[in-house]
PDB file of C-alpha atoms and ligand atoms in Angstrom:
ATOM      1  CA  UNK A1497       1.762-384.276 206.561  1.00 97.00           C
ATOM      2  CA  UNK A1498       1.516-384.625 210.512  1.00 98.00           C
ATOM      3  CA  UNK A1499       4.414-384.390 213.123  1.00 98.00           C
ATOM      4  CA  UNK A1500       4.842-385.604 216.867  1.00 98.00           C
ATOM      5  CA  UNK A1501       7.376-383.485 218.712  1.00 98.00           C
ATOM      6  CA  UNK A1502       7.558-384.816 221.956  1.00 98.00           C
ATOM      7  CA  UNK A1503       8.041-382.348 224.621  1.00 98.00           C
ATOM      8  CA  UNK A1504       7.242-383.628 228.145  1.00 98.00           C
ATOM      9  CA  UNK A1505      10.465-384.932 229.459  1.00 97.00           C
ATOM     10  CA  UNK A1506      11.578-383.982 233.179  1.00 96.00           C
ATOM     11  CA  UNK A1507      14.824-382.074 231.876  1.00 96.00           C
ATOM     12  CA  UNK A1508      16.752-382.806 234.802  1.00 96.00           C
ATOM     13  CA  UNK A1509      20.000-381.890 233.144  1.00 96.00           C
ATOM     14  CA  UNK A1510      18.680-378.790 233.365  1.00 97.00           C
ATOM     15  CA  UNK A1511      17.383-378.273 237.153  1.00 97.00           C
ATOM     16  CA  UNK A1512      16.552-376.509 238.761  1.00 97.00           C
ATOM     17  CA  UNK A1513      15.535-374.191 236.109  1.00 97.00           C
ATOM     18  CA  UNK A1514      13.156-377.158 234.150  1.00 96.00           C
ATOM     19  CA  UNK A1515      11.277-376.948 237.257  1.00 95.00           C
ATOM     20  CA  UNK A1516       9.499-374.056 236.045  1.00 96.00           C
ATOM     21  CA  UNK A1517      10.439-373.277 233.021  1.00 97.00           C
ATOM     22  CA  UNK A1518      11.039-376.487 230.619  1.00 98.00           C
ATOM     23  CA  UNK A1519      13.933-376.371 228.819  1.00 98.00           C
ATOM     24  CA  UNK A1520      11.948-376.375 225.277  1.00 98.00           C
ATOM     25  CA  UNK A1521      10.996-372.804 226.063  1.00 98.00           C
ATOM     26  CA  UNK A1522      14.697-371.895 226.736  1.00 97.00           C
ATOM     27  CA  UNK A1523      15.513-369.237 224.073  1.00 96.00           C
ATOM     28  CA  UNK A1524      17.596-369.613 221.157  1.00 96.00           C
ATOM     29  CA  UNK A1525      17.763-366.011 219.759  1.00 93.00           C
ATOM     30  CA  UNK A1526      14.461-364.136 220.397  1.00 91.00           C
ATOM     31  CA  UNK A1527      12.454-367.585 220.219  1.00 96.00           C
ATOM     32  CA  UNK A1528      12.208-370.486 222.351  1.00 97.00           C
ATOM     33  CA  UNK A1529      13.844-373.818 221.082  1.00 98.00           C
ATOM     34  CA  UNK A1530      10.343-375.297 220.301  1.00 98.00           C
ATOM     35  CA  UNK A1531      10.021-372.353 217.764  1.00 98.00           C
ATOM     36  CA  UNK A1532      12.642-373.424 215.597  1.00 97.00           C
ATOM     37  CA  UNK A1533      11.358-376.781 215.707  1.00 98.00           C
ATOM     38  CA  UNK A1534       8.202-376.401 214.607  1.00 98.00           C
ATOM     39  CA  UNK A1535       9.480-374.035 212.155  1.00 98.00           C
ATOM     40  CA  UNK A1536      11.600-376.793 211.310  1.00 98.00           C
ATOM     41  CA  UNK A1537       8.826-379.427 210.800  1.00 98.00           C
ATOM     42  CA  UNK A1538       6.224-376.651 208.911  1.00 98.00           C
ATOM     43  CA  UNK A1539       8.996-375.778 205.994  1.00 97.00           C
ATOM     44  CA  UNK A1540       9.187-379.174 205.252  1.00 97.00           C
ATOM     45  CA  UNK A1541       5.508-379.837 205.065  1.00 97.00           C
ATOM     46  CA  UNK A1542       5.240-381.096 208.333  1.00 98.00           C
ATOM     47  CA  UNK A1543       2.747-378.999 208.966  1.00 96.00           C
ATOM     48  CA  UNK A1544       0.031-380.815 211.781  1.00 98.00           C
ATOM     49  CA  UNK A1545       1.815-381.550 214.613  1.00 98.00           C
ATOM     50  CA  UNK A1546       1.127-383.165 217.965  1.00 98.00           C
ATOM     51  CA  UNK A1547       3.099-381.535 221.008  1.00 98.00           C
ATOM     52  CA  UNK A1548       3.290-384.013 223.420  1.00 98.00           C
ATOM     53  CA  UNK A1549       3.384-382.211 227.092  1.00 98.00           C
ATOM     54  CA  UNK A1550       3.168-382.739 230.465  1.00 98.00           C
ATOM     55  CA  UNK A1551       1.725-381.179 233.570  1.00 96.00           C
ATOM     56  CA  UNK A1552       3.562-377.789 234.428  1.00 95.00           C
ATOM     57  CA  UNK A1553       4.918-377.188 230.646  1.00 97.00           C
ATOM     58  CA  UNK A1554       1.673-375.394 230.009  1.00 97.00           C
ATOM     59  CA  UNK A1555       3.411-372.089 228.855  1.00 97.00           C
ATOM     60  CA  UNK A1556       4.538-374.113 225.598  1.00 98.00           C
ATOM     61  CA  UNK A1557       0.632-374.536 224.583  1.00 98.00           C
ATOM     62  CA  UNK A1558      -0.043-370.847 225.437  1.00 97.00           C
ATOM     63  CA  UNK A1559       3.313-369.804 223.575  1.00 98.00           C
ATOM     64  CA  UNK A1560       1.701-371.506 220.183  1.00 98.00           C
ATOM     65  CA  UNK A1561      -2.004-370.010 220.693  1.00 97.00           C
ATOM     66  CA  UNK A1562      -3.390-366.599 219.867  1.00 96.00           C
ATOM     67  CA  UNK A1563      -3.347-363.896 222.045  1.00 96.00           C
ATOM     68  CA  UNK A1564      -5.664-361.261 220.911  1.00 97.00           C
ATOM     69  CA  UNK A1565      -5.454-359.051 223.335  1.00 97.00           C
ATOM     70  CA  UNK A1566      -1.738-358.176 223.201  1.00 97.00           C
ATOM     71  CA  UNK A1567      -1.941-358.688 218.990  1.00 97.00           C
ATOM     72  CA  UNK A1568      -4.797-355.303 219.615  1.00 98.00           C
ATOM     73  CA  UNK A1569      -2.437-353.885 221.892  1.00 98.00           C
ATOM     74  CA  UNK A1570       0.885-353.826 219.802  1.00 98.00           C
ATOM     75  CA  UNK A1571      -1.338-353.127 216.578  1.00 97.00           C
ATOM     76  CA  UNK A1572      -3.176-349.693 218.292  1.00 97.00           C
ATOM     77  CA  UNK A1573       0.804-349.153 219.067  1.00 97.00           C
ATOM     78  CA  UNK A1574       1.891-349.480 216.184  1.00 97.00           C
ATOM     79  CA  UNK A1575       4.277-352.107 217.027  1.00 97.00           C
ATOM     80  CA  UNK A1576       3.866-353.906 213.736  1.00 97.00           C
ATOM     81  CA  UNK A1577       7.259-356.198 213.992  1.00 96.00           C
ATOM     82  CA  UNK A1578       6.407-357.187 217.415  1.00 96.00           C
ATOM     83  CA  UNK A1579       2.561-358.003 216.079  1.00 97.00           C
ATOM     84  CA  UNK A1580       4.171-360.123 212.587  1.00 96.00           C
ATOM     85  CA  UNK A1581       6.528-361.713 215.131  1.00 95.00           C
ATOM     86  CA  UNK A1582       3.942-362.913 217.800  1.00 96.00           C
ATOM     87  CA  UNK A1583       1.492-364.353 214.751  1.00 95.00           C
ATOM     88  CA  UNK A1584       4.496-365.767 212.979  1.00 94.00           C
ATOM     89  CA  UNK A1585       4.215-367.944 216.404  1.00 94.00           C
ATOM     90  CA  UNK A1586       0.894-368.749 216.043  1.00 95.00           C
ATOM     91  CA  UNK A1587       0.687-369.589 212.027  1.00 96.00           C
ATOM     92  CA  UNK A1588       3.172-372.078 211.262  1.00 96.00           C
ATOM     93  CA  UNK A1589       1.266-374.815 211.747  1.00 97.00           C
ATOM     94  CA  UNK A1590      -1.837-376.127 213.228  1.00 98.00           C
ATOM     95  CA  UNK A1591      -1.245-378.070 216.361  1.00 98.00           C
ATOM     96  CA  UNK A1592      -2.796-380.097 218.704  1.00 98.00           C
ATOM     97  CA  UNK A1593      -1.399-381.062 222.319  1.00 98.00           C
ATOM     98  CA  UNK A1594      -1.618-384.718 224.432  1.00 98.00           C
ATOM     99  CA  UNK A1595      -0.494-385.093 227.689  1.00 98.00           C
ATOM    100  CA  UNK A1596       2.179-387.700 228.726  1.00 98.00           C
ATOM    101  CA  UNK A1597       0.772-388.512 232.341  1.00 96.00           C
ATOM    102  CA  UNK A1598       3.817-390.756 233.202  1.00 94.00           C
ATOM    103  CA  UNK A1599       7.742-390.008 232.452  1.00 93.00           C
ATOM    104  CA  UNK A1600       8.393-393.430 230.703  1.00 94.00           C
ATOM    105  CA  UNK A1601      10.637-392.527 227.871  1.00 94.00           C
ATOM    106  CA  UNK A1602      10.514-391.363 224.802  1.00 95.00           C
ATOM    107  CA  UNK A1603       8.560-394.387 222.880  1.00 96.00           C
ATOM    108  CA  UNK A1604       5.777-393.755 225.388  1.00 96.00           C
ATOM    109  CA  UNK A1605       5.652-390.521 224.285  1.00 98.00           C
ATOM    110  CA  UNK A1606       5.773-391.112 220.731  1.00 98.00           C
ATOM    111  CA  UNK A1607       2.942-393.976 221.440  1.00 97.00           C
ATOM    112  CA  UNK A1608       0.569-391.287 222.514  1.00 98.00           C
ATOM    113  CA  UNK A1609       0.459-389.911 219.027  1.00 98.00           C
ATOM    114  CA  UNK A1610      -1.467-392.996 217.748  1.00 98.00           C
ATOM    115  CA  UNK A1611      -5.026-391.693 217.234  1.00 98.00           C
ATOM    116  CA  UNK A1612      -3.147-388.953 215.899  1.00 98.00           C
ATOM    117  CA  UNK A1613      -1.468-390.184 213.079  1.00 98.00           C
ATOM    118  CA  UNK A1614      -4.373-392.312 212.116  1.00 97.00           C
ATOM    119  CA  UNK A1615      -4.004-394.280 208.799  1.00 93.00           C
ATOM    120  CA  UNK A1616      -1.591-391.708 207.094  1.00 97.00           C
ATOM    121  CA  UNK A1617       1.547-393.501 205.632  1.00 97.00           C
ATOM    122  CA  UNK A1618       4.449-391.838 207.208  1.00 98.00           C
ATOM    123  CA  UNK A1619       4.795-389.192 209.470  1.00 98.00           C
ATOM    124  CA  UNK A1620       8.347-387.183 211.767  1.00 98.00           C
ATOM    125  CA  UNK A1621       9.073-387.128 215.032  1.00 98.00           C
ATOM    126  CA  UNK A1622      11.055-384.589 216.277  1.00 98.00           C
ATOM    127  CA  UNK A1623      12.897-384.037 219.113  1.00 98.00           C
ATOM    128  CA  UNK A1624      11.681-381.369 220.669  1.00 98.00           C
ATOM    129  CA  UNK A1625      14.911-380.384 222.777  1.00 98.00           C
ATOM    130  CA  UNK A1626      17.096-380.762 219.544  1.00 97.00           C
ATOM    131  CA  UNK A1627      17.390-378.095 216.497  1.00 97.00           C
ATOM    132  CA  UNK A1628      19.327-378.456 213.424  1.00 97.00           C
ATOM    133  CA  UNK A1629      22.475-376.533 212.445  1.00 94.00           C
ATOM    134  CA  UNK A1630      22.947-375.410 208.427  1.00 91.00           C
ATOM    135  CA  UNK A1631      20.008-377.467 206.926  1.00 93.00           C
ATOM    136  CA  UNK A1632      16.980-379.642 208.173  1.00 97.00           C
ATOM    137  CA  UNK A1633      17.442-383.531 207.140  1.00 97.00           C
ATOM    138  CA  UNK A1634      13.449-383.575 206.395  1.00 98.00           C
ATOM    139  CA  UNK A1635      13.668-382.589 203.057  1.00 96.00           C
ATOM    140  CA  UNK A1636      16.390-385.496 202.126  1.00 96.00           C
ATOM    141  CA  UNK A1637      13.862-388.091 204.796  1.00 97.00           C
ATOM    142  CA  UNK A1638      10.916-387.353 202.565  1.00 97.00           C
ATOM    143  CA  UNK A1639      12.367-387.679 199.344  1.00 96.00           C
ATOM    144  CA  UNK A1640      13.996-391.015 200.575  1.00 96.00           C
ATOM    145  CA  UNK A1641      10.684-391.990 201.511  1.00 95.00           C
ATOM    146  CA  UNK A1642       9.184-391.148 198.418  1.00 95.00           C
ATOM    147  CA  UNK A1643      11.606-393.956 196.660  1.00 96.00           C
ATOM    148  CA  UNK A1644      11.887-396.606 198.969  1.00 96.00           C
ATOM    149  CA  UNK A1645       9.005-396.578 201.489  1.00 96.00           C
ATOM    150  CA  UNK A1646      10.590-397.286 204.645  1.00 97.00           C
ATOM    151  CA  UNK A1647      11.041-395.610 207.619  1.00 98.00           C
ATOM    152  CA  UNK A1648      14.141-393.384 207.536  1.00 98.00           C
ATOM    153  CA  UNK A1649      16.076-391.989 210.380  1.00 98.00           C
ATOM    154  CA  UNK A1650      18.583-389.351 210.559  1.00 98.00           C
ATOM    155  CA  UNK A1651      22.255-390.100 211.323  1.00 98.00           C
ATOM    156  CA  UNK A1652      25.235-388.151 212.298  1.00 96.00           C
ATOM    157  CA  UNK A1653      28.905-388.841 213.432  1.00 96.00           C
ATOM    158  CA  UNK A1654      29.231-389.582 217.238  1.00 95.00           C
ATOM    159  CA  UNK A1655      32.565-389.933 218.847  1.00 94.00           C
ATOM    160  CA  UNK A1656      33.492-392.754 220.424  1.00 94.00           C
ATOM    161  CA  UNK A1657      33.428-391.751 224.035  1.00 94.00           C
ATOM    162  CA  UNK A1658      29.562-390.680 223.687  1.00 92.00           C
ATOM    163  CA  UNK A1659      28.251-393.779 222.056  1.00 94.00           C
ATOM    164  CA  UNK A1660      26.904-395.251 224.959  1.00 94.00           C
ATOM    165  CA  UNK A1661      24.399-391.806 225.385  1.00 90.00           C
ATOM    166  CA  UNK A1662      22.679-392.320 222.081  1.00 91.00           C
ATOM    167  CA  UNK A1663      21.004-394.822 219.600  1.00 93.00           C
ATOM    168  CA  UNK A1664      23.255-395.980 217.445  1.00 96.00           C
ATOM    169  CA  UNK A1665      22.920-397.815 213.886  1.00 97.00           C
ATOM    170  CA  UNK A1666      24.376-400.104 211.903  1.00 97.00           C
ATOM    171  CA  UNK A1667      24.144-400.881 207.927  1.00 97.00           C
ATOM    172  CA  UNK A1668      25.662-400.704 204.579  1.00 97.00           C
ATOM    173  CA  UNK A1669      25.238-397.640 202.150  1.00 97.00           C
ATOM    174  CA  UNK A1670      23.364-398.199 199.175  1.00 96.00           C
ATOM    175  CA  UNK A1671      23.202-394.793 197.594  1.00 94.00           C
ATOM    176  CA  UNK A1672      25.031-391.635 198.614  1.00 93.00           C
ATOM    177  CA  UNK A1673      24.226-390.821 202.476  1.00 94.00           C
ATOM    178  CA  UNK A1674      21.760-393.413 202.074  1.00 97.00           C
ATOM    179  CA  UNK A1675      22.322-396.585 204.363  1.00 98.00           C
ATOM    180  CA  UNK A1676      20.093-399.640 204.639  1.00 98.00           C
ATOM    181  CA  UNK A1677      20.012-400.334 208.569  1.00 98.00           C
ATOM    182  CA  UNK A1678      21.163-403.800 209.702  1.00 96.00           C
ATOM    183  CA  UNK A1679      21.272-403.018 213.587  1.00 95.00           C
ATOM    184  CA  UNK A1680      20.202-400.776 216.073  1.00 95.00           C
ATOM    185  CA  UNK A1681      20.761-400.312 219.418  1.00 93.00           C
ATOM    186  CA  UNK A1682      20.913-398.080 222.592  1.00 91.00           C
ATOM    187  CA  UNK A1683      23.125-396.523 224.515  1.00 92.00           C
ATOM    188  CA  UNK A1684      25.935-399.446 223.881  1.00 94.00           C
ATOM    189  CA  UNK A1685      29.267-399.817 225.307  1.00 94.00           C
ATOM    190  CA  UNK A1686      31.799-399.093 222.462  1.00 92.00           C
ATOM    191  CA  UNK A1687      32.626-402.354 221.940  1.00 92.00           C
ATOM    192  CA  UNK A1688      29.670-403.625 221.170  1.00 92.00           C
ATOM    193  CA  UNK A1689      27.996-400.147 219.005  1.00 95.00           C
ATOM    194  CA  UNK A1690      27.416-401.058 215.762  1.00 96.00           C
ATOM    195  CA  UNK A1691      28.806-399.416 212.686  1.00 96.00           C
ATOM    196  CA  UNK A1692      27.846-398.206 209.109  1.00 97.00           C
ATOM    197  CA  UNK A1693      29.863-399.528 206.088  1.00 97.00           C
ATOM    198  CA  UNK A1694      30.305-397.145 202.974  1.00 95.00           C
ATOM    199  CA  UNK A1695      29.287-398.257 199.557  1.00 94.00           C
ATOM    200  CA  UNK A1696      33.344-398.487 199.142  1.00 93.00           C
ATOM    201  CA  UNK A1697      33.294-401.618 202.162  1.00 93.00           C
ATOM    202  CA  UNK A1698      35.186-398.997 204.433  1.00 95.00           C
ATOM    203  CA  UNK A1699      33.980-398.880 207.871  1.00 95.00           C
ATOM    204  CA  UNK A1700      32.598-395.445 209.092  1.00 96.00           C
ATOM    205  CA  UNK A1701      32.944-394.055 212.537  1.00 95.00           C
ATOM    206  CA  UNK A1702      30.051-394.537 214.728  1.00 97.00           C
ATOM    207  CA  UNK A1703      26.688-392.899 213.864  1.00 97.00           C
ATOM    208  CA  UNK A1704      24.255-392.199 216.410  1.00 96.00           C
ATOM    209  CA  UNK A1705      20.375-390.907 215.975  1.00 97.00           C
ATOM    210  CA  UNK A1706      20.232-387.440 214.871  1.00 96.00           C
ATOM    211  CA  UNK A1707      16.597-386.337 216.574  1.00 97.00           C
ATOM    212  CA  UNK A1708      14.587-386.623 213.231  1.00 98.00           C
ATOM    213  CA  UNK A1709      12.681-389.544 212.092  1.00 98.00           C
ATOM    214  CA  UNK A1710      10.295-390.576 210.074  1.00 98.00           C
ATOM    215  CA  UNK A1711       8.213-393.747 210.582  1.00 98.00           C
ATOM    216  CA  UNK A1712       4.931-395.183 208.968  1.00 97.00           C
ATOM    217  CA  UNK A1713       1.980-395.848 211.738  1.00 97.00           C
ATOM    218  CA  UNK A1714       3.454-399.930 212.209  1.00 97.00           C
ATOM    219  CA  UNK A1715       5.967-398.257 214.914  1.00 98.00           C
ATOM    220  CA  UNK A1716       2.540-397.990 217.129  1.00 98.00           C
ATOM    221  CA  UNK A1717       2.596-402.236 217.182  1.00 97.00           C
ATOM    222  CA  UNK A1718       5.550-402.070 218.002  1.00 97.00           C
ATOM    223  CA  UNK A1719       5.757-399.608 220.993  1.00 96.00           C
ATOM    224  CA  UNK A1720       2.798-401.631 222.239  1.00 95.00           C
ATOM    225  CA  UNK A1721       4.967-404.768 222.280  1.00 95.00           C
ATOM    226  CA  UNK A1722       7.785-402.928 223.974  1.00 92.00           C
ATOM    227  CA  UNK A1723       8.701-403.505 227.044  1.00 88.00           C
ATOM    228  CA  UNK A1724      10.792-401.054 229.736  1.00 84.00           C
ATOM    229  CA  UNK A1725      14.619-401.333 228.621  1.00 76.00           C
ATOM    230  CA  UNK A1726      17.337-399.070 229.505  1.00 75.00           C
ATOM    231  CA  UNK A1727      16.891-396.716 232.600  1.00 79.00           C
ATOM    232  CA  UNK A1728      13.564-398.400 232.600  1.00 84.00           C
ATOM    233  CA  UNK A1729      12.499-396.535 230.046  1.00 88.00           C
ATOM    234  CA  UNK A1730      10.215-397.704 227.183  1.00 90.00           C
ATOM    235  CA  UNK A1731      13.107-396.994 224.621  1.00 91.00           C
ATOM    236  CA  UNK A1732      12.289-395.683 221.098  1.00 94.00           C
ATOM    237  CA  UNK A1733      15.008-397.784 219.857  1.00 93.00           C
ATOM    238  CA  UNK A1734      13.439-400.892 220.852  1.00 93.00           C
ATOM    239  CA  UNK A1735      10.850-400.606 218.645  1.00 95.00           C
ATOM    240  CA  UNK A1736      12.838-399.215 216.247  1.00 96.00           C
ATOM    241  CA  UNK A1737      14.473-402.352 215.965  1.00 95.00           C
ATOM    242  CA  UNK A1738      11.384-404.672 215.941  1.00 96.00           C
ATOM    243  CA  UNK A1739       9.759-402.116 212.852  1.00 97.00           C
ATOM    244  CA  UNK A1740      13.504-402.761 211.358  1.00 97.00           C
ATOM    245  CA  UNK A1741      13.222-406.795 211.079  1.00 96.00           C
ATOM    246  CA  UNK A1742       9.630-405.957 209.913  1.00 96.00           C
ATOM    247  CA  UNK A1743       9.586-403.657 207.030  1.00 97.00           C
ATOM    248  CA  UNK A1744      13.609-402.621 206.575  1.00 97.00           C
ATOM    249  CA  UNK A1745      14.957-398.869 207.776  1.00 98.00           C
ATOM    250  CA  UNK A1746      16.677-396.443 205.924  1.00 98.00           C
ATOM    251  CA  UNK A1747      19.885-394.196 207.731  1.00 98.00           C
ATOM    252  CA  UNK A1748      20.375-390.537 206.028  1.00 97.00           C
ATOM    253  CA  UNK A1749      23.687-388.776 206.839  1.00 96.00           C
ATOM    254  CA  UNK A1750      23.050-385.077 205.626  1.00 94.00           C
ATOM    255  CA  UNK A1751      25.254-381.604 206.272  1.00 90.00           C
ATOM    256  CA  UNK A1752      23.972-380.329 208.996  1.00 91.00           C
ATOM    257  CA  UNK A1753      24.689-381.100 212.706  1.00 94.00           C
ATOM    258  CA  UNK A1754      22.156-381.858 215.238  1.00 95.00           C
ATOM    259  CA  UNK A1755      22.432-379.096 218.410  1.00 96.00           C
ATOM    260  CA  UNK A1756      20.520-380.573 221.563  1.00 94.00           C
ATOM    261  CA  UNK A1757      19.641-378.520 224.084  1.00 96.00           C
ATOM    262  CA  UNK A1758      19.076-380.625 226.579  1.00 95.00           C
ATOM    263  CA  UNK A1759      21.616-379.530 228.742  1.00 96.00           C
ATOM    264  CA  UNK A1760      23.378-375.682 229.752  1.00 97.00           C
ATOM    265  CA  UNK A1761      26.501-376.896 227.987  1.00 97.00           C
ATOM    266  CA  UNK A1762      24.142-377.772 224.652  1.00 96.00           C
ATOM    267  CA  UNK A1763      22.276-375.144 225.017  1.00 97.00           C
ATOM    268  CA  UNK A1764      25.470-372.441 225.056  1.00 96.00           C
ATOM    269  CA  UNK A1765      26.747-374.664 222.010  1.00 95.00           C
ATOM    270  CA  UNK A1766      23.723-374.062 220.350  1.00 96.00           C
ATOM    271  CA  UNK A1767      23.335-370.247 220.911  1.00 95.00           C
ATOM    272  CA  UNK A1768      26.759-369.943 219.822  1.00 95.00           C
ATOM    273  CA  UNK A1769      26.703-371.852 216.414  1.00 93.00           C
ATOM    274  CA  UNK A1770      23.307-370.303 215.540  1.00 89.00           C
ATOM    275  CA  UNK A1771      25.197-366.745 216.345  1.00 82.00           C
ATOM    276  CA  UNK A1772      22.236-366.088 218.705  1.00 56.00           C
TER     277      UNK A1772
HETATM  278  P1  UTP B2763      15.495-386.511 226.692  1.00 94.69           P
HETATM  279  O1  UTP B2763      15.756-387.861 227.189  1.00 94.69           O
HETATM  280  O2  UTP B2763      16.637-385.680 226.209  1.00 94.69           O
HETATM  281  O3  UTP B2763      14.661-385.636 227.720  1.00 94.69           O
HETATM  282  O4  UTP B2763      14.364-386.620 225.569  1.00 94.69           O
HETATM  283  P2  UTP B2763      14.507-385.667 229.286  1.00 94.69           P
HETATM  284  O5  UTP B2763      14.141-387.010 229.789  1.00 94.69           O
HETATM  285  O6  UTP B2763      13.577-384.554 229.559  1.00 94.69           O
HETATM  286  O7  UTP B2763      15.986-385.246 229.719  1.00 94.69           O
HETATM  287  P3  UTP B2763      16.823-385.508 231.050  1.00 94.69           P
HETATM  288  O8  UTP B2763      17.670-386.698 230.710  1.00 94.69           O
HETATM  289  O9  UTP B2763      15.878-385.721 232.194  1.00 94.69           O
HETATM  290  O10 UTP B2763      17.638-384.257 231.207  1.00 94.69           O
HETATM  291  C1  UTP B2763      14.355-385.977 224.299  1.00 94.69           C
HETATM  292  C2  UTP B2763      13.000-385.333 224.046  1.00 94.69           C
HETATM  293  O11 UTP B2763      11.939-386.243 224.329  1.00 94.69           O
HETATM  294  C3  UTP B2763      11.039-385.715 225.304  1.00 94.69           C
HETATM  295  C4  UTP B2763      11.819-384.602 226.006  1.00 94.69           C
HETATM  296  O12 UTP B2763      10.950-383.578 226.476  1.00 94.69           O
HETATM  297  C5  UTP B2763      12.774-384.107 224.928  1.00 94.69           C
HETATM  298  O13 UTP B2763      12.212-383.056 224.159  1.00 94.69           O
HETATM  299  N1  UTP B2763      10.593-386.785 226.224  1.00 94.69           N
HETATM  300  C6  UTP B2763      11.499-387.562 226.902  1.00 94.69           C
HETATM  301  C7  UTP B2763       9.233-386.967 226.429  1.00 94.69           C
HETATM  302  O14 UTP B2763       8.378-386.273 225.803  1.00 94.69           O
HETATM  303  N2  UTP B2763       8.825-387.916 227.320  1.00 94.69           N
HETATM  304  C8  UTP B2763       9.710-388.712 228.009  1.00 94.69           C
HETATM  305  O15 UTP B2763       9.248-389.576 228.816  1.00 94.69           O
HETATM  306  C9  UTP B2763      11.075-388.516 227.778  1.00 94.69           C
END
């Protein structure tokens, strides 16, 4: 099954160092966060991926390819956990790259994966600033998929005071953790955020988009038909809404917690819950 991760924002939570170093190849551990997401993606079968880059984030397409000459180097060394280590990089997946010439948002980016996907049925996007804590949500997304064939995205907890820096969904569950989507929107003030409903008719606390998503190829229309909304950005969640009205959407709450990266204060959260 194919993958985008897109991978070309500006990062300018995290300048000046995204200037030259973008913040998907910050390390978590001995690896850079794009690591564990494609790790991510690959155990779950998502195994073709499309990184989508930009211009000066070049050192994430040479981090995934071969490098012969140092693999000869650390294997007349002897270095053999060094050598597993940097083809473990390089095997998890084959992937192909697309540039994003423009910063317009994250739909934009996503569009650029059309040709891509082609005709298959459903494929992820992942964030690729974002890795998952405890468990990936994949498995669960898939599975869902499997039953109800409609897009499913992941959904976690968001306090109240952050609701207006994420997409956040509304709905009513229909099965455990599963939730049939009746709104979406993003970044909304709190008094207008949507919220879920348990199967019990309780209200939930607010649930924002978890980073993980999985969408059949009709998102494309819709990105096409979506103009620049927040920040001027052409928002993911816009079209997320039109494919919504058009086919249904699933919500999956799951275990784990999302860890972005995005910023220095994520990015020390992160290294400290992963123990890294
Ligand atoms: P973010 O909105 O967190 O990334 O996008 P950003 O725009 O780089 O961050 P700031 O706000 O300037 O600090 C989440 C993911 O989507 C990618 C980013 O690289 C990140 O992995 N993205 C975002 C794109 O590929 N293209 C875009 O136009 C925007």
């Amino acid at each position: 099954m194919k993958a985008i991760i897109p991978a070309a924002g500006l990062g300018t939570r995290f300048l000046p160092i995204a200037k030259a170093v973008p913040k998907e190849m910050l390390p978590l551990g001995d690896k850079p966060v794009i690591h564990h997401v494609v790790a991510e993606a690959a155990a779950a079968g998502f195994d073709e991926i499309l990184i989508i880059v930009s211009r000066g984030k070049e050192c994430i397409i040479e981090y995934f390819a071969p490098n012969p000459e140092l693999e000869s180097h650390l294997d007349a060394a002897g270095k053999s956990d060094a050598l597993a280590a940097v083809r473990q990089a390089t095997s998890m997946a084959r992937i192909e790259y697309a540039y994003q010439e423009k910063m317009l948002g994250l739909g934009d980016a996503v569009k650029i994966g059309r040709k891509f996907i082609g005709a298959d049925p459903v494929f992820a996007v992942l964030l690729g600033d974002t890795v998952m804590q405890h468990s990936s949500p994949l498995g669960a997304m898939a599975a869902a998929w499997k039953t109800f064939h409609k897009p499913t995205v992941c959904l976690e907890p968001c306090a109240e005071e952050r609701v207006s820096r994420y997409g956040v969904a509304g709905g009513r569950e229909t099965e455990a953790s599963i939730f049939e989507l009746d709104e979406l929107v993003e970044k909304p003030a709190p008094d207008r955020a949507p919220r879920l409903t348990s199967s019990a008719g309780s209200r939930l606390p607010f649930h924002a988009f978890a980073a993980r998503y999985l969408f059949t190829p009709e998102i494309f229309d819709c990105l096409e038909k979506t103009t620049s909304g927040f920040a001027g950005e052409i928002q993911l969640t816009d079209a997320m809404e039109q494919l919504r009205r058009k086919t249904g959407m699933l919500g999956i709450t799951w275990p784990g917690k999302r860890l972005d990266i995005g910023s220095p204060a994520g990015l020390i959260e992160a290294a400290r819950a992963l123990g890294s």
